[in-house]
Amino acid sequence: MSLPRWLLPTLLLAACAGGEASHIPHPLALPGAAISTAVENSVYNAKRSKVKTFVTAHLPQIEAEIIQGGGPTLTQAMALAKVPADRQPELVARLGEDIDLYRADAEALTVALMVHGN
């Protein structure tokens, strides 16, 4: 028994239009979604680049401030990553608990900052 040729495309379209949240936009919205995603990625990449450049340039100072429980250079790094002020003390504590993970690793520290930022 073979299925009609129209059945599979119809089922696929119905699955996309199920009324539930989906990561696949409506086909007519794809051009706008692609542009929106490109803009979002560009903004994120620019912010991440600023954070990584700053962290790399100031890594020893930032490490020392993490161990001390905070300081102006660490605060500036968190500001560049847009970590909300009310979440910064918790982040400093978490970074301090895992200092061995971030010691001499600007990439890992950059990721931690970006994950907690907006």
Short mmCIF file of N, CA and C in Angstrom, two decimals:
data_model
loop_
_atom_site.label_atom_id
_atom_site.label_comp_id
_atom_site.label_asym_id
_atom_site.label_seq_id
_atom_site.Cartn_x
_atom_site.Cartn_y
_atom_site.Cartn_z
N MET A 1 0.84 -1.18 0.00
CA MET A 1 0.00 0.00 0.00
C MET A 1 0.88 1.24 0.00
N SER A 2 0.68 2.11 -0.94
CA SER A 2 1.48 3.34 -0.97
C SER A 2 0.60 4.52 -0.58
N LEU A 3 1.24 5.48 0.03
CA LEU A 3 0.53 6.68 0.48
C LEU A 3 0.43 7.67 -0.67
N PRO A 4 -0.64 8.46 -0.70
CA PRO A 4 -0.73 9.50 -1.73
C PRO A 4 0.42 10.50 -1.58
N ARG A 5 0.88 11.04 -2.67
CA ARG A 5 2.03 11.95 -2.68
C ARG A 5 1.78 13.21 -1.86
N TRP A 6 0.58 13.65 -1.75
CA TRP A 6 0.26 14.88 -1.04
C TRP A 6 0.20 14.70 0.47
N LEU A 7 0.15 13.46 0.95
CA LEU A 7 -0.06 13.22 2.38
C LEU A 7 1.13 13.66 3.24
N LEU A 8 2.32 13.31 2.85
CA LEU A 8 3.49 13.66 3.66
C LEU A 8 3.69 15.17 3.78
N PRO A 9 3.67 15.94 2.67
CA PRO A 9 3.81 17.40 2.83
C PRO A 9 2.70 18.01 3.67
N THR A 10 1.49 17.48 3.52
CA THR A 10 0.37 18.00 4.31
C THR A 10 0.58 17.74 5.80
N LEU A 11 1.03 16.55 6.14
CA LEU A 11 1.30 16.23 7.54
C LEU A 11 2.43 17.08 8.11
N LEU A 12 3.46 17.31 7.33
CA LEU A 12 4.57 18.14 7.80
C LEU A 12 4.12 19.57 8.05
N LEU A 13 3.33 20.12 7.14
CA LEU A 13 2.81 21.47 7.35
C LEU A 13 1.88 21.54 8.55
N ALA A 14 1.09 20.52 8.74
CA ALA A 14 0.18 20.49 9.89
C ALA A 14 0.97 20.43 11.19
N ALA A 15 2.06 19.70 11.19
CA ALA A 15 2.89 19.59 12.40
C ALA A 15 3.49 20.94 12.75
N CYS A 16 3.84 21.72 11.75
CA CYS A 16 4.42 23.04 11.99
C CYS A 16 3.37 24.05 12.46
N ALA A 17 2.12 23.81 12.14
CA ALA A 17 1.07 24.77 12.47
C ALA A 17 0.18 24.26 13.60
N GLY A 18 0.75 23.50 14.51
CA GLY A 18 -0.02 22.87 15.58
C GLY A 18 -0.49 23.81 16.65
N GLY A 19 -0.18 25.09 16.59
CA GLY A 19 -0.64 26.02 17.60
C GLY A 19 0.22 26.04 18.85
N GLU A 20 1.20 25.17 18.92
CA GLU A 20 2.09 25.15 20.08
C GLU A 20 3.38 25.89 19.72
N ALA A 21 4.15 26.18 20.76
CA ALA A 21 5.43 26.85 20.54
C ALA A 21 6.30 26.00 19.63
N SER A 22 6.98 26.65 18.73
CA SER A 22 7.84 25.95 17.80
C SER A 22 9.03 26.82 17.48
N HIS A 23 10.16 26.21 17.27
CA HIS A 23 11.34 26.98 16.89
C HIS A 23 11.37 27.24 15.39
N ILE A 24 10.44 26.65 14.68
CA ILE A 24 10.37 26.86 13.23
C ILE A 24 9.28 27.90 12.95
N PRO A 25 9.65 29.05 12.42
CA PRO A 25 8.63 30.06 12.13
C PRO A 25 7.79 29.64 10.93
N HIS A 26 6.67 30.32 10.78
CA HIS A 26 5.82 30.10 9.61
C HIS A 26 6.66 30.39 8.37
N PRO A 27 6.48 29.60 7.31
CA PRO A 27 7.31 29.80 6.11
C PRO A 27 7.31 31.23 5.57
N LEU A 28 6.20 31.94 5.69
CA LEU A 28 6.17 33.31 5.21
C LEU A 28 6.96 34.26 6.10
N ALA A 29 7.23 33.84 7.34
CA ALA A 29 7.99 34.68 8.27
C ALA A 29 9.49 34.39 8.22
N LEU A 30 9.89 33.42 7.44
CA LEU A 30 11.31 33.03 7.41
C LEU A 30 12.27 34.16 7.03
N PRO A 31 11.99 34.97 6.02
CA PRO A 31 12.94 36.05 5.72
C PRO A 31 13.12 37.02 6.90
N GLY A 32 12.03 37.39 7.53
CA GLY A 32 12.13 38.28 8.70
C GLY A 32 12.85 37.63 9.86
N ALA A 33 12.59 36.34 10.07
CA ALA A 33 13.25 35.62 11.16
C ALA A 33 14.75 35.53 10.90
N ALA A 34 15.13 35.32 9.66
CA ALA A 34 16.55 35.23 9.32
C ALA A 34 17.25 36.56 9.58
N ILE A 35 16.61 37.65 9.21
CA ILE A 35 17.20 38.97 9.44
C ILE A 35 17.29 39.25 10.94
N SER A 36 16.23 38.94 11.66
CA SER A 36 16.22 39.16 13.10
C SER A 36 17.32 38.36 13.79
N THR A 37 17.47 37.11 13.41
CA THR A 37 18.51 36.26 13.99
C THR A 37 19.90 36.80 13.66
N ALA A 38 20.10 37.25 12.46
CA ALA A 38 21.41 37.80 12.08
C ALA A 38 21.74 39.04 12.91
N VAL A 39 20.75 39.90 13.13
CA VAL A 39 20.97 41.11 13.93
C VAL A 39 21.28 40.72 15.38
N GLU A 40 20.49 39.80 15.95
CA GLU A 40 20.72 39.36 17.32
C GLU A 40 22.11 38.75 17.49
N ASN A 41 22.50 37.91 16.53
CA ASN A 41 23.83 37.30 16.59
C ASN A 41 24.93 38.35 16.50
N SER A 42 24.74 39.33 15.66
CA SER A 42 25.73 40.38 15.50
C SER A 42 25.91 41.18 16.80
N VAL A 43 24.79 41.52 17.43
CA VAL A 43 24.84 42.26 18.70
C VAL A 43 25.52 41.42 19.77
N TYR A 44 25.13 40.14 19.88
CA TYR A 44 25.72 39.25 20.88
C TYR A 44 27.22 39.10 20.65
N ASN A 45 27.62 38.86 19.40
CA ASN A 45 29.04 38.66 19.10
C ASN A 45 29.86 39.91 19.40
N ALA A 46 29.30 41.09 19.15
CA ALA A 46 30.03 42.33 19.46
C ALA A 46 30.21 42.47 20.97
N LYS A 47 29.16 42.18 21.73
CA LYS A 47 29.25 42.27 23.19
C LYS A 47 30.25 41.24 23.72
N ARG A 48 30.17 40.02 23.21
CA ARG A 48 31.08 38.96 23.66
C ARG A 48 32.53 39.31 23.35
N SER A 49 32.77 39.90 22.19
CA SER A 49 34.12 40.30 21.82
C SER A 49 34.67 41.35 22.79
N LYS A 50 33.83 42.33 23.16
CA LYS A 50 34.27 43.35 24.13
C LYS A 50 34.60 42.72 25.47
N VAL A 51 33.75 41.81 25.92
CA VAL A 51 33.99 41.16 27.21
C VAL A 51 35.28 40.35 27.17
N LYS A 52 35.45 39.55 26.11
CA LYS A 52 36.65 38.70 26.03
C LYS A 52 37.92 39.55 25.93
N THR A 53 37.89 40.61 25.16
CA THR A 53 39.06 41.49 25.04
C THR A 53 39.43 42.08 26.40
N PHE A 54 38.42 42.54 27.13
CA PHE A 54 38.65 43.12 28.45
C PHE A 54 39.18 42.07 29.43
N VAL A 55 38.53 40.91 29.45
CA VAL A 55 38.95 39.84 30.37
C VAL A 55 40.37 39.40 30.06
N THR A 56 40.69 39.22 28.80
CA THR A 56 42.04 38.79 28.42
C THR A 56 43.09 39.82 28.85
N ALA A 57 42.78 41.09 28.66
CA ALA A 57 43.73 42.15 29.00
C ALA A 57 43.92 42.32 30.51
N HIS A 58 42.92 41.94 31.29
CA HIS A 58 42.96 42.17 32.74
C HIS A 58 42.84 40.90 33.57
N LEU A 59 43.14 39.75 32.99
CA LEU A 59 42.89 38.48 33.65
C LEU A 59 43.54 38.36 35.03
N PRO A 60 44.83 38.68 35.21
CA PRO A 60 45.41 38.54 36.55
C PRO A 60 44.70 39.41 37.61
N GLN A 61 44.35 40.64 37.23
CA GLN A 61 43.65 41.53 38.16
C GLN A 61 42.25 40.99 38.49
N ILE A 62 41.55 40.51 37.47
CA ILE A 62 40.21 39.97 37.68
C ILE A 62 40.28 38.74 38.59
N GLU A 63 41.25 37.87 38.36
CA GLU A 63 41.42 36.69 39.22
C GLU A 63 41.64 37.11 40.66
N ALA A 64 42.49 38.09 40.87
CA ALA A 64 42.77 38.57 42.24
C ALA A 64 41.50 39.13 42.87
N GLU A 65 40.71 39.86 42.10
CA GLU A 65 39.48 40.44 42.64
C GLU A 65 38.42 39.37 42.91
N ILE A 66 38.40 38.31 42.12
CA ILE A 66 37.49 37.20 42.41
C ILE A 66 37.85 36.60 43.77
N ILE A 67 39.12 36.39 44.00
CA ILE A 67 39.59 35.81 45.27
C ILE A 67 39.26 36.73 46.44
N GLN A 68 39.39 38.05 46.24
CA GLN A 68 39.08 39.03 47.30
C GLN A 68 37.59 39.22 47.52
N GLY A 69 36.78 38.74 46.60
CA GLY A 69 35.34 38.92 46.73
C GLY A 69 34.81 40.12 45.97
N GLY A 70 35.59 40.67 45.06
CA GLY A 70 35.13 41.77 44.22
C GLY A 70 36.16 42.85 44.05
N GLY A 71 35.88 43.77 43.15
CA GLY A 71 36.78 44.88 42.88
C GLY A 71 36.36 45.59 41.61
N PRO A 72 36.98 46.74 41.32
CA PRO A 72 36.53 47.56 40.19
C PRO A 72 36.73 46.92 38.82
N THR A 73 37.79 46.15 38.64
CA THR A 73 38.02 45.54 37.33
C THR A 73 37.01 44.43 37.07
N LEU A 74 36.73 43.62 38.08
CA LEU A 74 35.71 42.58 37.96
C LEU A 74 34.34 43.21 37.75
N THR A 75 34.06 44.29 38.46
CA THR A 75 32.79 44.99 38.29
C THR A 75 32.65 45.51 36.86
N GLN A 76 33.73 46.03 36.30
CA GLN A 76 33.70 46.53 34.92
C GLN A 76 33.47 45.38 33.94
N ALA A 77 34.10 44.24 34.19
CA ALA A 77 33.88 43.07 33.31
C ALA A 77 32.43 42.63 33.36
N MET A 78 31.84 42.63 34.56
CA MET A 78 30.43 42.25 34.69
C MET A 78 29.52 43.28 34.02
N ALA A 79 29.90 44.55 34.09
CA ALA A 79 29.11 45.60 33.43
C ALA A 79 29.15 45.43 31.91
N LEU A 80 30.31 45.09 31.37
CA LEU A 80 30.42 44.87 29.93
C LEU A 80 29.55 43.69 29.48
N ALA A 81 29.45 42.67 30.35
CA ALA A 81 28.62 41.50 30.05
C ALA A 81 27.15 41.75 30.39
N LYS A 82 26.88 42.92 30.96
CA LYS A 82 25.52 43.32 31.36
C LYS A 82 24.92 42.36 32.39
N VAL A 83 25.76 41.98 33.37
CA VAL A 83 25.26 41.19 34.50
C VAL A 83 24.49 42.16 35.39
N PRO A 84 23.21 41.88 35.66
CA PRO A 84 22.43 42.79 36.51
C PRO A 84 23.10 42.99 37.87
N ALA A 85 23.05 44.22 38.38
CA ALA A 85 23.72 44.57 39.63
C ALA A 85 23.28 43.69 40.79
N ASP A 86 22.01 43.32 40.84
CA ASP A 86 21.53 42.51 41.96
C ASP A 86 22.03 41.07 41.89
N ARG A 87 22.51 40.63 40.73
CA ARG A 87 23.04 39.27 40.60
C ARG A 87 24.57 39.21 40.70
N GLN A 88 25.23 40.36 40.73
CA GLN A 88 26.69 40.38 40.75
C GLN A 88 27.30 39.75 42.01
N PRO A 89 26.80 40.03 43.22
CA PRO A 89 27.40 39.40 44.40
C PRO A 89 27.35 37.86 44.34
N GLU A 90 26.24 37.32 43.88
CA GLU A 90 26.11 35.87 43.75
C GLU A 90 27.12 35.34 42.73
N LEU A 91 27.28 36.06 41.62
CA LEU A 91 28.22 35.63 40.58
C LEU A 91 29.66 35.67 41.10
N VAL A 92 30.01 36.71 41.83
CA VAL A 92 31.36 36.79 42.39
C VAL A 92 31.62 35.59 43.31
N ALA A 93 30.64 35.25 44.13
CA ALA A 93 30.78 34.10 45.02
C ALA A 93 30.96 32.80 44.23
N ARG A 94 30.16 32.63 43.17
CA ARG A 94 30.26 31.42 42.36
C ARG A 94 31.61 31.34 41.64
N LEU A 95 32.06 32.47 41.13
CA LEU A 95 33.38 32.49 40.48
C LEU A 95 34.47 32.13 41.48
N GLY A 96 34.34 32.64 42.70
CA GLY A 96 35.32 32.32 43.74
C GLY A 96 35.35 30.85 44.09
N GLU A 97 34.18 30.23 44.11
CA GLU A 97 34.10 28.79 44.42
C GLU A 97 34.79 27.96 43.34
N ASP A 98 34.78 28.45 42.11
CA ASP A 98 35.35 27.71 40.98
C ASP A 98 36.58 28.40 40.40
N ILE A 99 37.33 29.09 41.23
CA ILE A 99 38.46 29.89 40.73
C ILE A 99 39.45 29.05 39.93
N ASP A 100 39.65 27.79 40.30
CA ASP A 100 40.59 26.95 39.56
C ASP A 100 40.15 26.75 38.11
N LEU A 101 38.86 26.78 37.87
CA LEU A 101 38.34 26.63 36.51
C LEU A 101 38.67 27.86 35.66
N TYR A 102 38.67 29.03 36.29
CA TYR A 102 38.85 30.28 35.55
C TYR A 102 40.29 30.79 35.55
N ARG A 103 41.11 30.25 36.42
CA ARG A 103 42.50 30.71 36.52
C ARG A 103 43.22 30.50 35.18
N ALA A 104 43.73 31.58 34.63
CA ALA A 104 44.49 31.57 33.38
C ALA A 104 43.67 31.09 32.18
N ASP A 105 42.34 31.23 32.27
CA ASP A 105 41.49 30.81 31.15
C ASP A 105 40.46 31.91 30.87
N ALA A 106 40.87 32.85 30.04
CA ALA A 106 40.00 33.98 29.71
C ALA A 106 38.72 33.52 29.01
N GLU A 107 38.80 32.47 28.24
CA GLU A 107 37.62 31.97 27.53
C GLU A 107 36.57 31.46 28.52
N ALA A 108 36.98 30.66 29.50
CA ALA A 108 36.04 30.13 30.48
C ALA A 108 35.40 31.26 31.30
N LEU A 109 36.20 32.24 31.67
CA LEU A 109 35.67 33.37 32.44
C LEU A 109 34.71 34.21 31.58
N THR A 110 35.05 34.38 30.32
CA THR A 110 34.17 35.11 29.41
C THR A 110 32.83 34.40 29.29
N VAL A 111 32.86 33.10 29.14
CA VAL A 111 31.61 32.32 29.04
C VAL A 111 30.78 32.48 30.30
N ALA A 112 31.42 32.40 31.47
CA ALA A 112 30.70 32.54 32.73
C ALA A 112 30.03 33.91 32.83
N LEU A 113 30.74 34.95 32.45
CA LEU A 113 30.17 36.29 32.48
C LEU A 113 29.01 36.44 31.50
N MET A 114 29.19 35.93 30.30
CA MET A 114 28.15 36.06 29.28
C MET A 114 26.89 35.28 29.65
N VAL A 115 27.05 34.13 30.27
CA VAL A 115 25.90 33.33 30.67
C VAL A 115 25.05 34.07 31.69
N HIS A 116 25.70 34.82 32.57
CA HIS A 116 24.97 35.54 33.62
C HIS A 116 24.53 36.94 33.20
N GLY A 117 24.97 37.39 32.05
CA GLY A 117 24.59 38.72 31.58
C GLY A 117 23.29 38.72 30.81
N ASN A 118 22.83 39.91 30.51
CA ASN A 118 21.60 40.06 29.72
C ASN A 118 21.94 40.36 28.28
#
